[in-house]
Short mmCIF file of C-alpha atoms in Angstrom, two decimals:
data_model
loop_
_atom_site.label_atom_id
_atom_site.label_comp_id
_atom_site.label_asym_id
_atom_site.label_seq_id
_atom_site.Cartn_x
_atom_site.Cartn_y
_atom_site.Cartn_z
CA GLN A 1 5.91 -50.13 68.07
CA THR A 2 7.13 -49.45 64.51
CA MET A 3 3.80 -50.58 63.08
CA ALA A 4 1.81 -48.44 65.50
CA SER A 5 3.89 -45.31 64.91
CA TYR A 6 3.62 -45.85 61.14
CA SER A 7 -0.17 -46.15 61.22
CA VAL A 8 -0.48 -43.09 63.47
CA SER A 9 1.74 -41.01 61.18
CA ASP A 10 -0.36 -42.25 58.24
CA ALA A 11 -3.58 -41.15 59.92
CA VAL A 12 -2.11 -37.75 60.84
CA ALA A 13 -0.89 -37.20 57.27
CA THR A 14 -4.29 -38.18 55.88
CA TYR A 15 -6.03 -35.83 58.29
CA TYR A 16 -3.83 -32.88 57.30
CA LEU A 17 -4.25 -33.62 53.58
CA TYR A 18 -8.00 -33.76 54.13
CA MET A 19 -8.08 -30.49 56.09
CA THR A 20 -5.90 -28.72 53.53
CA TYR A 21 -7.51 -29.84 50.28
CA VAL A 22 -10.81 -31.70 50.75
CA HIS A 23 -12.48 -29.93 53.67
CA PRO A 24 -12.64 -26.38 52.21
CA PHE A 25 -13.62 -27.87 48.84
CA ILE A 26 -16.62 -29.73 50.33
CA PHE A 27 -17.61 -26.56 52.18
CA SER A 28 -17.46 -24.60 48.92
CA LEU A 29 -19.51 -27.17 47.01
CA ALA A 30 -22.11 -27.31 49.77
CA THR A 31 -22.50 -23.51 49.67
CA ILE A 32 -23.16 -23.58 45.91
CA ILE A 33 -25.27 -26.73 45.68
CA PRO A 34 -28.33 -27.36 47.87
CA MET A 35 -27.09 -30.63 49.37
CA SER A 36 -25.46 -31.84 52.56
CA PRO A 37 -21.65 -32.36 52.51
CA ASP A 38 -22.06 -36.15 52.42
CA GLU A 39 -24.33 -35.96 49.34
CA VAL A 40 -22.01 -33.51 47.57
CA LEU A 41 -19.12 -35.96 47.88
CA ARG A 42 -21.02 -38.98 46.58
CA LYS A 43 -22.75 -37.44 43.57
CA GLY A 44 -21.20 -37.25 40.11
CA SER A 45 -20.57 -33.93 38.38
CA GLY A 46 -23.65 -34.38 36.17
CA THR A 47 -25.97 -34.60 39.17
CA LEU A 48 -24.29 -31.58 40.78
CA CYS A 49 -24.93 -29.59 37.58
CA GLU A 50 -28.51 -30.75 37.59
CA MET A 51 -29.08 -29.64 41.18
CA LEU A 52 -27.61 -26.23 40.43
CA LEU A 53 -29.84 -25.85 37.37
CA MET A 54 -32.88 -26.82 39.43
CA VAL A 55 -32.17 -24.09 41.98
CA GLN A 56 -31.72 -21.54 39.18
CA ALA A 57 -34.86 -22.80 37.43
CA PHE A 58 -36.87 -22.43 40.65
CA GLN A 59 -35.74 -18.81 40.97
CA ALA A 60 -36.55 -18.09 37.31
CA ASN A 61 -39.90 -19.91 37.49
CA ILE A 62 -38.95 -22.47 34.85
CA ILE A 63 -40.14 -26.09 34.77
CA CYS A 64 -37.33 -28.61 34.31
CA PRO A 65 -37.99 -31.02 31.42
CA ASN A 66 -37.65 -34.76 31.95
CA LYS A 67 -34.34 -36.36 31.11
CA HIS A 68 -33.91 -37.25 27.47
CA GLN A 69 -34.65 -40.91 26.81
CA ALA A 70 -32.58 -42.28 23.95
CA ASP A 71 -34.35 -44.13 21.16
CA LEU A 72 -34.11 -47.81 22.13
CA GLU A 73 -34.04 -49.24 18.60
CA LYS A 74 -31.77 -47.15 16.41
CA PHE A 75 -30.20 -48.42 13.20
CA TYR A 76 -27.15 -47.19 11.33
CA ASN A 77 -26.18 -48.72 7.96
CA ASN A 78 -28.71 -51.51 8.54
CA ARG A 79 -27.20 -52.49 11.89
CA LEU A 80 -28.52 -51.95 15.40
CA VAL A 81 -26.68 -49.18 17.30
CA GLU A 82 -25.22 -50.42 20.59
CA SER A 83 -24.16 -47.01 21.92
CA GLU A 84 -23.73 -43.52 20.54
CA THR A 85 -22.07 -40.36 21.80
CA TYR A 86 -20.29 -37.26 20.52
CA ILE A 87 -16.60 -36.39 20.49
CA GLY A 88 -15.82 -33.39 22.69
CA GLY A 89 -13.08 -30.82 22.26
CA HIS A 90 -9.50 -32.03 22.55
CA VAL A 91 -6.12 -30.37 22.69
CA GLU A 92 -3.73 -31.26 19.93
CA CYS A 93 -0.10 -31.61 20.92
CA LEU A 94 2.28 -30.55 18.18
CA GLU A 95 5.47 -31.65 19.87
CA THR A 96 6.03 -33.42 23.16
CA GLY A 97 9.05 -33.27 25.41
CA VAL A 98 10.68 -31.35 28.22
CA PHE A 99 11.75 -27.87 27.18
CA ARG A 100 14.01 -25.55 29.14
CA SER A 101 15.14 -22.03 28.38
CA ASP A 102 18.81 -22.96 28.97
CA LEU A 103 18.89 -25.98 26.61
CA PRO A 104 19.32 -25.15 22.90
CA THR A 105 16.52 -26.41 20.63
CA LYS A 106 16.42 -26.84 16.84
CA PHE A 107 13.93 -24.60 14.99
CA GLN A 108 12.72 -24.90 11.39
CA LEU A 109 11.02 -21.62 10.47
CA GLU A 110 8.69 -20.70 7.60
CA PRO A 111 10.19 -17.74 5.65
CA SER A 112 6.90 -16.76 3.93
CA ALA A 113 5.25 -16.17 7.34
CA PHE A 114 7.96 -13.68 8.32
CA GLU A 115 7.55 -11.95 4.94
CA GLN A 116 3.87 -11.46 5.77
CA LEU A 117 4.72 -10.09 9.24
CA ILE A 118 7.17 -7.58 7.73
CA GLU A 119 4.53 -6.38 5.21
CA ASN A 120 1.91 -5.83 7.95
CA LEU A 121 4.32 -4.31 10.49
CA ASP A 122 2.87 -0.76 10.34
CA ARG A 123 -0.71 -2.00 10.68
CA ASP A 124 0.16 -4.18 13.71
CA LEU A 125 2.12 -1.46 15.50
CA GLN A 126 -0.65 1.10 14.95
CA TYR A 127 -3.21 -1.38 16.31
CA ALA A 128 -1.03 -2.03 19.38
CA ILE A 129 -0.63 1.70 20.07
CA ALA A 130 -4.14 2.99 19.26
CA VAL A 131 -6.44 0.11 20.16
CA GLU A 132 -4.57 -1.87 22.84
CA GLY A 133 -2.55 0.95 24.39
CA LYS A 134 -5.28 3.61 23.85
CA LEU A 135 -2.64 6.23 22.95
CA ASP A 136 -2.38 8.79 20.17
CA ILE A 137 0.09 7.71 17.45
CA ASP A 138 1.50 11.28 17.20
CA SER A 139 2.50 11.15 20.88
CA VAL A 140 4.99 8.30 20.20
CA THR A 141 8.44 9.83 19.65
CA ASN A 142 10.62 6.79 18.82
CA TYR A 143 8.17 5.01 16.45
CA ASP A 144 10.67 4.59 13.57
CA GLU A 145 13.47 3.30 15.85
CA VAL A 146 11.24 0.60 17.37
CA LYS A 147 9.86 -0.31 13.94
CA ASP A 148 13.37 -0.69 12.46
CA ALA A 149 14.55 -2.79 15.42
CA ILE A 150 11.61 -5.18 15.01
CA LYS A 151 12.06 -5.26 11.23
CA GLN A 152 15.77 -6.20 11.55
CA LYS A 153 14.92 -9.12 13.82
CA LEU A 154 12.20 -10.34 11.46
CA VAL A 155 14.52 -10.07 8.44
CA SER A 156 17.25 -12.08 10.20
CA LEU A 157 14.68 -14.76 11.13
CA ARG A 158 13.41 -14.85 7.54
CA ASP A 159 16.88 -15.19 6.03
CA HIS A 160 18.09 -17.93 8.41
CA PRO A 161 15.14 -20.31 8.84
CA THR A 162 17.17 -23.25 10.22
CA ARG A 163 18.45 -22.33 13.68
CA GLU A 164 19.52 -23.80 16.95
CA GLU A 165 19.28 -21.57 20.01
CA CYS A 166 17.94 -21.34 23.54
CA PRO A 167 14.14 -21.03 23.38
CA LEU A 168 11.92 -18.49 25.09
CA ILE A 169 9.17 -20.29 26.96
CA TYR A 170 5.64 -18.86 27.09
CA HIS A 171 2.62 -20.24 28.86
CA LEU A 172 -0.54 -19.69 26.81
CA ASP A 173 -3.87 -20.63 28.32
CA VAL A 174 -7.42 -20.41 27.02
CA ALA A 175 -9.44 -18.85 29.83
CA ALA A 176 -12.63 -20.83 30.58
CA MET A 177 -12.63 -22.59 27.20
CA TYR A 178 -15.77 -24.75 27.43
CA PRO A 179 -18.00 -22.11 29.09
CA ASN A 180 -16.97 -19.60 26.42
CA ILE A 181 -17.78 -22.08 23.63
CA ILE A 182 -21.25 -22.42 25.19
CA LEU A 183 -21.69 -18.64 25.54
CA THR A 184 -20.48 -17.59 22.08
CA ASN A 185 -22.62 -20.19 20.28
CA ARG A 186 -25.54 -20.14 22.75
CA LEU A 187 -25.32 -23.92 23.12
CA GLN A 188 -28.07 -25.42 25.27
CA PRO A 189 -30.31 -28.50 25.01
CA PRO A 190 -33.53 -26.73 23.89
CA SER A 191 -31.81 -24.72 21.15
CA ILE A 192 -30.83 -27.76 19.06
CA VAL A 193 -33.56 -27.47 16.41
CA THR A 194 -34.54 -29.16 13.14
CA ASP A 195 -36.33 -27.80 10.05
CA VAL A 196 -39.62 -28.92 11.61
CA ASP A 197 -39.11 -26.55 14.57
CA CYS A 198 -38.11 -23.70 12.26
CA THR A 199 -41.15 -24.16 10.00
CA ALA A 200 -43.46 -23.42 12.93
CA CYS A 201 -41.51 -20.31 13.97
CA ASP A 202 -42.64 -16.72 13.33
CA PHE A 203 -39.10 -15.58 12.54
CA ASN A 204 -38.68 -18.13 9.72
CA ARG A 205 -38.24 -15.70 6.82
CA PRO A 206 -35.81 -15.64 3.87
CA GLY A 207 -32.39 -14.34 4.92
CA LYS A 208 -32.92 -15.12 8.64
CA ASN A 209 -29.76 -15.11 10.76
CA CYS A 210 -31.17 -16.67 13.93
CA LEU A 211 -30.22 -20.23 12.93
CA ARG A 212 -26.55 -21.16 13.18
CA THR A 213 -25.40 -24.50 11.78
CA LEU A 214 -22.46 -26.11 13.54
CA GLU A 215 -20.59 -29.28 12.74
CA TRP A 216 -20.09 -31.99 15.36
CA VAL A 217 -18.64 -35.49 15.35
CA TRP A 218 -20.97 -38.40 16.05
CA ARG A 219 -19.41 -41.63 17.29
CA GLY A 220 -21.36 -44.87 17.40
CA GLU A 221 -20.84 -48.59 17.92
CA THR A 222 -23.03 -51.04 15.99
CA TYR A 223 -23.65 -54.77 16.37
CA THR A 224 -22.16 -57.03 13.71
CA ALA A 225 -25.55 -58.65 12.96
CA LYS A 226 -27.59 -57.19 10.08
CA LYS A 227 -31.07 -55.74 10.42
CA SER A 228 -32.65 -58.88 8.92
CA ASP A 229 -30.84 -61.05 11.55
CA TYR A 230 -32.12 -58.75 14.27
CA HIS A 231 -35.76 -58.99 13.15
CA HIS A 232 -35.44 -62.76 12.77
CA ILE A 233 -34.16 -63.09 16.39
CA LYS A 234 -36.89 -60.70 17.57
CA ARG A 235 -39.67 -62.80 15.95
CA GLN A 236 -38.17 -65.96 17.37
CA ILE A 237 -37.92 -64.66 20.97
CA GLU A 238 -41.47 -63.22 20.88
CA SER A 239 -42.94 -66.72 20.69
CA GLU A 240 -40.93 -68.02 23.68
CA MET A 241 -41.51 -68.28 27.42
CA ILE A 242 -38.86 -66.37 29.37
CA GLN A 243 -37.63 -67.34 32.83
CA THR A 244 -38.11 -64.54 35.38
CA GLY A 245 -36.84 -64.61 38.96
CA GLY A 246 -36.85 -68.26 40.08
CA VAL A 247 -36.38 -71.40 38.04
CA THR A 248 -40.08 -72.31 38.07
CA SER A 249 -41.63 -68.96 37.14
CA SER A 250 -41.66 -68.05 33.45
CA LYS A 251 -43.68 -65.54 31.41
CA PRO A 252 -44.45 -65.07 27.71
CA PHE A 253 -41.90 -62.62 26.25
CA LEU A 254 -44.58 -60.09 25.25
CA ASP A 255 -45.79 -59.79 28.87
CA LEU A 256 -42.43 -58.37 30.01
CA SER A 257 -41.85 -54.62 30.39
CA LYS A 258 -40.16 -52.61 27.63
CA PRO A 259 -36.70 -52.36 29.33
CA GLU A 260 -36.75 -56.12 30.05
CA HIS A 261 -37.65 -56.76 26.41
CA LEU A 262 -34.58 -54.92 25.29
CA LEU A 263 -32.28 -56.60 27.82
CA LYS A 264 -33.33 -60.13 26.78
CA LEU A 265 -33.20 -59.20 23.10
CA LYS A 266 -29.71 -57.71 23.35
CA ASP A 267 -28.49 -60.76 25.28
CA ARG A 268 -29.76 -63.04 22.54
CA LEU A 269 -28.29 -60.78 19.84
CA LYS A 270 -24.86 -60.78 21.53
CA LYS A 271 -24.80 -64.59 21.62
CA TYR A 272 -25.83 -64.73 17.97
CA CYS A 273 -23.14 -62.20 16.89
CA GLN A 274 -20.50 -64.11 18.85
CA LYS A 275 -21.40 -67.39 17.11
CA ALA A 276 -22.06 -66.10 13.60
CA TYR A 277 -19.54 -63.25 13.27
CA LYS A 278 -17.01 -64.15 16.03
CA ARG A 279 -17.39 -60.65 17.59
CA VAL A 280 -20.25 -58.67 19.11
CA VAL A 281 -19.69 -55.06 18.01
CA ASP A 282 -17.95 -53.56 15.00
CA LYS A 283 -15.19 -50.95 15.24
CA PRO A 284 -16.58 -47.54 16.34
CA ILE A 285 -17.73 -45.34 13.46
CA THR A 286 -17.27 -41.57 13.45
CA GLU A 287 -19.22 -39.24 11.23
CA VAL A 288 -19.30 -35.46 10.88
CA ARG A 289 -22.87 -34.19 11.26
CA GLU A 290 -24.50 -30.78 11.28
CA ALA A 291 -26.83 -29.40 13.92
CA GLY A 292 -28.92 -26.24 13.80
CA ILE A 293 -28.63 -23.98 16.85
CA CYS A 294 -31.49 -21.54 17.44
CA MET A 295 -30.26 -18.13 18.57
CA ARG A 296 -33.68 -16.98 19.81
CA GLU A 297 -34.37 -19.78 22.31
CA ASN A 298 -34.92 -18.79 25.97
CA SER A 299 -31.37 -18.36 27.25
CA PHE A 300 -31.84 -19.84 30.74
CA TYR A 301 -29.03 -22.43 30.45
CA VAL A 302 -26.61 -19.96 28.82
CA ASP A 303 -27.37 -17.31 31.47
CA THR A 304 -26.71 -19.81 34.26
CA VAL A 305 -23.32 -20.64 32.75
CA ARG A 306 -22.52 -16.95 32.29
CA SER A 307 -23.39 -15.93 35.85
CA PHE A 308 -21.46 -18.91 37.14
CA ARG A 309 -18.37 -18.05 35.08
CA ASP A 310 -18.49 -14.42 36.20
CA ARG A 311 -18.81 -15.49 39.83
CA ARG A 312 -15.76 -17.69 39.46
CA TYR A 313 -13.78 -14.71 38.12
CA GLU A 314 -14.98 -12.71 41.12
CA TYR A 315 -13.57 -15.34 43.50
CA LYS A 316 -10.32 -15.50 41.52
CA GLY A 317 -10.01 -11.74 41.88
CA LEU A 318 -10.66 -11.89 45.63
CA ASN A 319 -8.14 -14.73 45.92
CA LYS A 320 -5.51 -12.52 44.25
CA THR A 321 -6.39 -9.58 46.53
CA TRP A 322 -6.00 -11.69 49.68
CA LYS A 323 -2.71 -13.13 48.43
CA GLY A 324 -1.49 -9.53 48.26
CA LYS A 325 -2.76 -8.90 51.80
CA LEU A 326 -1.04 -12.08 52.96
CA SER A 327 2.36 -10.91 51.72
CA GLU A 328 1.74 -7.50 53.38
CA ALA A 329 0.84 -9.22 56.67
CA LYS A 330 3.97 -11.38 56.46
CA ALA A 331 6.06 -8.26 55.94
CA SER A 332 4.49 -6.55 58.97
CA GLY A 333 4.81 -9.75 61.07
CA ASN A 334 1.31 -9.52 62.61
CA SER A 335 0.41 -13.15 63.33
CA ILE A 336 -3.37 -12.54 63.63
CA LYS A 337 -3.47 -10.81 60.22
CA ILE A 338 -1.30 -13.56 58.67
CA GLN A 339 -3.70 -16.26 59.92
CA GLU A 340 -6.75 -14.34 58.66
CA ALA A 341 -5.21 -13.76 55.24
CA GLN A 342 -4.16 -17.43 54.96
CA ASP A 343 -7.71 -18.56 55.78
CA MET A 344 -9.23 -16.23 53.20
CA VAL A 345 -6.76 -17.38 50.51
CA VAL A 346 -7.71 -21.03 51.16
CA LEU A 347 -11.42 -20.16 51.18
CA TYR A 348 -11.46 -18.24 47.89
CA ASP A 349 -9.14 -20.72 46.22
CA SER A 350 -11.42 -23.62 47.10
CA LEU A 351 -14.50 -21.64 46.02
CA GLN A 352 -13.06 -20.83 42.61
CA LEU A 353 -11.94 -24.47 42.22
CA ALA A 354 -15.42 -25.76 43.06
CA HIS A 355 -16.87 -23.37 40.50
CA LYS A 356 -14.33 -24.51 37.92
CA CYS A 357 -15.22 -28.20 38.35
CA ILE A 358 -18.94 -27.60 37.90
CA LEU A 359 -18.40 -25.08 35.11
CA ASN A 360 -16.55 -27.63 33.01
CA SER A 361 -19.27 -30.21 33.67
CA PHE A 362 -21.90 -27.98 32.03
CA TYR A 363 -20.45 -28.81 28.62
CA GLY A 364 -20.76 -32.57 29.02
CA TYR A 365 -24.10 -32.21 30.77
CA VAL A 366 -25.74 -30.94 27.57
CA MET A 367 -25.48 -34.47 26.12
CA ARG A 368 -27.20 -35.94 29.17
#
């Protein structure tokens, strides 16, 4: 009895969790991406991005290029590269811990920074009034009072840099960070160009500003064996017969296909590294490199990201609107309106979440 009731309660809980979180999310993904719900669930975010781009490309009459095939034999510092990638953006944490506004915290302030704030006080206040507030400075009657009040606080902070007091807690968030990095720098696979591409371009004139160079961090793992070892192993294996499939069937190495070549060669190289150097790959190497980004390339990828980001903001706005309607309906006590508002909140929330997941995948997809 206990066992049965437990398993039933488990199933019921799972069902409700599914209906609350997963079901609307699948629906949302299936409305954005041209796939059945089952497919949407099984595919990775890269494939979902790809499908979306294909739909957009079809509408814009653009042919999708084939997937980029990495160079199979790449060397770095005279060693064969096992794998290479780039390091994405990361958030740096200055101080970890649990902070509360009612627990005093120790602060160590920088007096010179407050000195700078005091010097630029007029400029900052005028900017806040004229540009941000869109008001006329002459219409502000208590300008000097506010300025003096702020100045007193800044002076007291400057003069007592070591303090212990209850903190004020702010939540700062970068809105759509990755999509905005893509949009501001026009990052997309076809716009990564070299001098060869630029030489053939009509806009390649002295003083051109259509090429932007950006730094990125390359990260690669190399085998411990040197280039000479690699070529020695390669020559050796080329003269051998390789077993394929069963025990009896074997083929000359050179008759195998290119991917099989590489597999057998890497296997042999791993064994050699293990015996000769006691480890297969060296520690990962990172290196800062520069890439040229063309600002004149057809902006299909960037436009897709932009329209997608804007559509997500649209859904966020609608979600907010319906949340307002929900609280109104609750106040009026109309059960039909409450149910409708609740449904719409769930719908728009899941739509904006689905957009968010795919939007953040666009950044990683560029590498693919």
